[in-house]
Amino acid sequence: MESRCENCIIRQFNSLRAMSKEELKQVSNSKTTKILKKGEPLFEEGDKLNGVYCVRNGVSKLSKLSANGKDQIVKLASKGEVIGQRSVIAQENTNLSAIAVSDMEVCFIPKETITHTLQKNPNFTLEVLRHMAHDLKEADDVIVNISQKTVKQRIAEAILYLKNNFGEDKDGFLALTLSREDISNVVGTATESAIRIISEFKKKGLIHTSGKKIGIKDEKKLQDMVEGF
Amino acid sequence: MESRCENCIIRQFNSLRAMSKEELKQVSNSKTTKILKKGEPLFEEGDKLNGVYCVRNGVSKLSKLSANGKDQIVKLASKGEVIGQRSVIAQENTNLSAIAVSDMEVCFIPKETITHTLQKNPNFTLEVLRHMAHDLKEADDVIVNISQKTVKQRIAEAILYLKNNFGEDKDGFLALTLSREDISNVVGTATESAIRIISEFKKKGLIHTSGKKIGIKDEKKLQDMVEGF
DNA sequence: CTAAAAATATGACATTTATCAGTAGTCTGT
DNA sequence: ACAGACTACTGATAAATGTCATATTTTTAG
């Protein structure tokens, strides 16, 4: 049978840790588990969400389609993160799409369970609030980065971000492999520009690549690049 | 004597409306009122906030300094909005500066009053949460706009935003007058670029200006500009 | 394993935007 | 009312980035 939320380690990393034993039992009884293959959508922009998704494994990109037909990736959500809270809380259709960028395992928690607890357990609400406050700060940082840094700086930053958040595999490549297009959508630039700059980094010996995989060779210089040197 | 929060109309527009009579009384007793002249700071990036500010009148820009020395304006907060909640909730120093862009009147509410209510009144917490969810969505939209629209589109959008949110004066100029530099910092571009594009809009008959004041002449064409025509 | 499809890569060029330099206009405080 | 300071404006130019076209490599499906 399904594993129980009460015992789930993932929970330690998100706002569900503020739930009481009773509440967790309820979550566990109402949740369903879902497996997604790389590339499959969890939901699409504009969908009405009937609950939130707790990521057990894998990574999802949260993106928004712009008028000119390009996706902008606003956040990468991985193990322990809860996706869709914003829409459920604001009682609106979702403003973002969520698509798996690696195989995923997620738990779906119906919104009734969440909203019920939000109204009853102030500790949980406060915990969710803290998480959202954190997300908001990060969003502010993204705004400043995108508008004030060059594409080169942002790509260097993205590469370091991928290392710091998802680590490296045994061969020294970034553990999370994004397509060049996804990278350009994180950074907010044309795919060709991203590719060009990645090639340049490679020529300069800052990184090495193999297919779409990227490995960091000179972290310090990459960091300097971010700072603008 | 000072006016009482219980009677304050402003409250209707922000999360304070979810407070009980008792709680409001406490807020009213602990609050202080502050007058700011245009250009004066409410607080600066990195400050530790001892409470939140409720805007009674005037407008404040919330901005963040980037590495290259330029400010990026992340939000304009006006009547009814509460400033500084994010930092108080996350228990961090503030990541933004708040500077008055017009004369202001604000109420300062000490953080103890807020955090106390956050722990006791789930309705209030939920209301704050909803507001933050809304802010987060807006931040996502800003990210997409900045990275996917041209400077011209963003300036057209900013002008329409100023009209829709702050209205026009009797002579048909935008009621909130921002300096060209502030406009460029909202839009995330160089001041000269903003000026150039504003001149261009003027030549094309989309707007008219007088000193730093801007008035809209052809809203439809401005809107088309935003859409990319 | 192989052919087709998709993704990556690169060059040439157009467009957008930033930077620097300098002038004109507007506001502020005495 | 006036000087000085700030702000708006304009031109010339450089730099960054986007676009289109096309070649090459990698991945995928059968």
CSV table of C-alpha atoms in Angstrom, one decimal, chain A residues 47-226:
chain,number,residue,atom,x,y,z
A,47,ASP,CA,-6.2,25.2,-15.4
A,48,LYS,CA,-8.3,25.2,-12.3
A,49,LEU,CA,-6.4,23.3,-9.7
A,50,ASN,CA,-8.3,20.9,-7.4
A,51,GLY,CA,-5.4,20.6,-5.0
A,52,VAL,CA,-1.6,21.0,-4.6
A,53,TYR,CA,1.2,18.7,-5.6
A,54,CYS,CA,4.0,17.8,-3.2
A,55,VAL,CA,7.2,16.8,-5.0
A,56,ARG,CA,8.6,13.5,-3.8
A,57,ASN,CA,11.2,13.1,-6.6
A,58,GLY,CA,12.3,14.8,-9.8
A,59,VAL,CA,12.0,18.4,-10.9
A,60,SER,CA,9.3,20.5,-12.4
A,61,LYS,CA,9.6,23.8,-14.3
A,62,LEU,CA,7.0,26.4,-13.6
A,63,SER,CA,6.6,28.6,-16.6
A,64,LYS,CA,4.4,31.2,-18.2
A,65,LEU,CA,3.7,31.7,-21.8
A,66,SER,CA,4.4,35.3,-23.1
A,67,ALA,CA,2.6,37.1,-25.8
A,68,ASN,CA,5.3,36.4,-28.3
A,69,GLY,CA,5.0,32.6,-27.8
A,70,LYS,CA,8.0,32.1,-25.6
A,71,ASP,CA,7.9,30.4,-22.3
A,72,GLN,CA,9.5,32.1,-19.3
A,73,ILE,CA,10.5,29.7,-16.5
A,74,VAL,CA,9.8,31.4,-13.3
A,75,LYS,CA,10.9,28.6,-10.9
A,76,LEU,CA,12.2,25.1,-10.7
A,77,ALA,CA,10.5,23.0,-8.0
A,78,SER,CA,12.1,19.9,-6.7
A,79,LYS,CA,11.9,17.4,-3.8
A,80,GLY,CA,10.0,18.7,-0.9
A,81,GLU,CA,8.4,21.6,-2.6
A,82,VAL,CA,4.7,22.2,-2.9
A,83,ILE,CA,3.4,23.3,-6.2
A,84,GLY,CA,0.1,25.0,-6.8
A,85,GLN,CA,-0.4,26.5,-3.4
A,86,ARG,CA,-0.6,30.0,-4.7
A,87,SER,CA,-3.6,29.3,-7.0
A,88,VAL,CA,-5.4,27.2,-4.4
A,89,ILE,CA,-5.0,30.0,-1.8
A,90,ALA,CA,-5.9,32.8,-4.1
A,91,GLN,CA,-8.8,30.7,-5.4
A,92,GLU,CA,-7.8,31.5,-9.0
A,93,ASN,CA,-7.0,29.5,-12.0
A,94,THR,CA,-3.2,28.9,-12.1
A,95,ASN,CA,-1.1,31.5,-13.8
A,96,LEU,CA,1.7,29.0,-14.5
A,97,SER,CA,2.3,25.7,-16.3
A,98,ALA,CA,4.1,22.9,-14.5
A,99,ILE,CA,6.0,20.5,-16.6
A,100,ALA,CA,8.3,17.7,-15.5
A,101,VAL,CA,12.0,18.3,-16.6
A,102,SER,CA,12.9,14.9,-15.2
A,103,ASP,CA,10.9,11.9,-14.3
A,104,MET,CA,8.8,12.7,-11.2
A,105,GLU,CA,6.9,11.3,-8.4
A,106,VAL,CA,4.4,13.6,-6.8
A,107,CYS,CA,1.6,13.4,-4.2
A,108,PHE,CA,-1.7,15.2,-5.0
A,109,ILE,CA,-3.5,16.6,-2.0
A,110,PRO,CA,-7.0,17.8,-2.6
A,111,LYS,CA,-7.6,21.4,-2.0
A,112,GLU,CA,-10.4,20.8,0.6
A,113,THR,CA,-7.8,19.2,2.9
A,114,ILE,CA,-5.5,22.2,2.5
A,115,THR,CA,-8.1,24.9,2.9
A,116,HIS,CA,-9.7,23.2,5.9
A,117,THR,CA,-6.3,23.1,7.7
A,118,LEU,CA,-5.6,26.7,6.6
A,119,GLN,CA,-8.7,27.8,8.5
A,120,LYS,CA,-8.2,25.7,11.6
A,121,ASN,CA,-4.4,25.6,12.2
A,122,PRO,CA,-2.8,29.0,12.4
A,123,ASN,CA,0.6,27.4,12.7
A,124,PHE,CA,0.2,25.8,9.4
A,125,THR,CA,-1.1,29.0,7.8
A,126,LEU,CA,1.8,30.9,9.2
A,127,GLU,CA,4.2,28.3,7.9
A,128,VAL,CA,2.7,28.5,4.4
A,129,LEU,CA,2.9,32.3,4.7
A,130,ARG,CA,6.6,32.1,5.5
A,131,HIS,CA,7.2,29.9,2.5
A,132,MET,CA,5.3,32.3,0.2
A,133,ALA,CA,7.2,35.3,1.7
A,134,HIS,CA,10.4,33.5,0.7
A,135,ASP,CA,9.2,32.8,-2.8
A,136,LEU,CA,8.2,36.5,-3.1
A,137,LYS,CA,11.7,37.6,-2.2
A,138,GLU,CA,13.2,35.2,-4.7
A,139,ALA,CA,10.9,36.5,-7.4
A,140,ASP,CA,12.1,40.1,-6.5
A,141,ASP,CA,15.6,38.9,-6.9
A,142,VAL,CA,14.8,37.4,-10.3
A,143,ILE,CA,13.3,40.7,-11.5
A,144,VAL,CA,16.4,42.6,-10.5
A,145,ASN,CA,18.7,40.0,-12.1
A,146,ILE,CA,16.9,39.8,-15.4
A,147,SER,CA,16.7,43.6,-15.8
A,148,GLN,CA,20.1,44.5,-14.6
A,149,LYS,CA,22.4,41.7,-15.6
A,150,THR,CA,23.6,40.8,-19.0
A,151,VAL,CA,22.6,37.5,-20.6
A,152,LYS,CA,26.2,36.2,-20.1
A,153,GLN,CA,26.0,36.9,-16.4
A,154,ARG,CA,22.6,35.3,-16.1
A,155,ILE,CA,23.7,32.2,-17.8
A,156,ALA,CA,26.7,31.9,-15.6
A,157,GLU,CA,24.4,32.4,-12.6
A,158,ALA,CA,22.0,29.8,-13.9
A,159,ILE,CA,24.7,27.2,-14.2
A,160,LEU,CA,25.9,27.8,-10.7
A,161,TYR,CA,22.4,27.7,-9.5
A,162,LEU,CA,21.9,24.3,-11.0
A,163,LYS,CA,25.0,23.0,-9.3
A,164,ASN,CA,24.1,24.4,-5.9
A,165,ASN,CA,20.5,23.2,-6.0
A,166,PHE,CA,20.7,19.9,-7.8
A,167,GLY,CA,24.3,18.9,-7.5
A,168,GLU,CA,26.6,17.0,-9.9
A,169,ASP,CA,26.7,13.4,-11.1
A,170,LYS,CA,29.7,11.2,-10.7
A,171,ASP,CA,31.2,12.4,-13.9
A,172,GLY,CA,31.1,16.0,-12.8
A,173,PHE,CA,28.2,17.0,-14.9
A,174,LEU,CA,25.2,18.9,-13.5
A,175,ALA,CA,22.8,16.4,-12.1
A,176,LEU,CA,19.8,18.2,-13.6
A,177,THR,CA,20.1,18.4,-17.3
A,178,LEU,CA,18.1,21.1,-19.0
A,179,SER,CA,17.8,21.5,-22.7
A,180,ARG,CA,19.4,24.7,-24.1
A,181,GLU,CA,15.9,25.9,-24.8
A,182,ASP,CA,15.0,25.5,-21.1
A,183,ILE,CA,18.1,27.3,-20.1
A,184,SER,CA,17.3,30.2,-22.4
A,185,ASN,CA,13.8,30.2,-20.9
A,186,VAL,CA,15.1,30.4,-17.4
A,187,VAL,CA,17.4,33.2,-18.3
A,188,GLY,CA,14.9,35.0,-20.5
A,189,THR,CA,16.8,35.1,-23.8
A,190,ALA,CA,16.8,33.6,-27.3
A,191,THR,CA,17.8,30.0,-27.5
A,192,GLU,CA,20.6,30.8,-30.0
A,193,SER,CA,22.0,33.4,-27.6
A,194,ALA,CA,22.1,30.9,-24.8
A,195,ILE,CA,23.8,28.3,-27.0
A,196,ARG,CA,26.3,30.8,-28.2
A,197,ILE,CA,27.3,31.9,-24.7
A,198,ILE,CA,27.5,28.3,-23.5
A,199,SER,CA,29.9,27.6,-26.4
A,200,GLU,CA,31.9,30.7,-25.4
A,201,PHE,CA,32.1,29.5,-21.8
A,202,LYS,CA,33.3,26.1,-23.1
A,203,LYS,CA,36.0,27.8,-25.3
A,204,LYS,CA,37.2,29.8,-22.3
A,205,GLY,CA,37.5,26.6,-20.2
A,206,LEU,CA,34.8,27.6,-17.7
A,207,ILE,CA,32.7,24.5,-18.4
A,208,HIS,CA,32.8,21.3,-20.4
A,209,THR,CA,30.0,19.7,-22.2
A,210,SER,CA,28.9,16.4,-23.6
A,211,GLY,CA,25.7,16.5,-25.6
A,212,LYS,CA,23.3,18.6,-23.6
A,213,LYS,CA,25.1,17.9,-20.4
A,214,ILE,CA,27.1,20.7,-18.8
A,215,GLY,CA,29.9,20.3,-16.2
A,216,ILE,CA,31.6,23.1,-14.3
A,217,LYS,CA,35.4,23.4,-14.8
A,218,ASP,CA,36.2,26.8,-13.2
A,219,GLU,CA,33.6,27.7,-10.6
A,220,LYS,CA,35.5,30.8,-9.5
A,221,LYS,CA,35.7,32.3,-12.9
A,222,LEU,CA,32.0,31.6,-13.4
A,223,GLN,CA,31.3,33.4,-10.2
A,224,ASP,CA,33.4,36.3,-11.3
A,225,MET,CA,31.4,36.4,-14.5
A,226,VAL,CA,28.2,36.7,-12.5
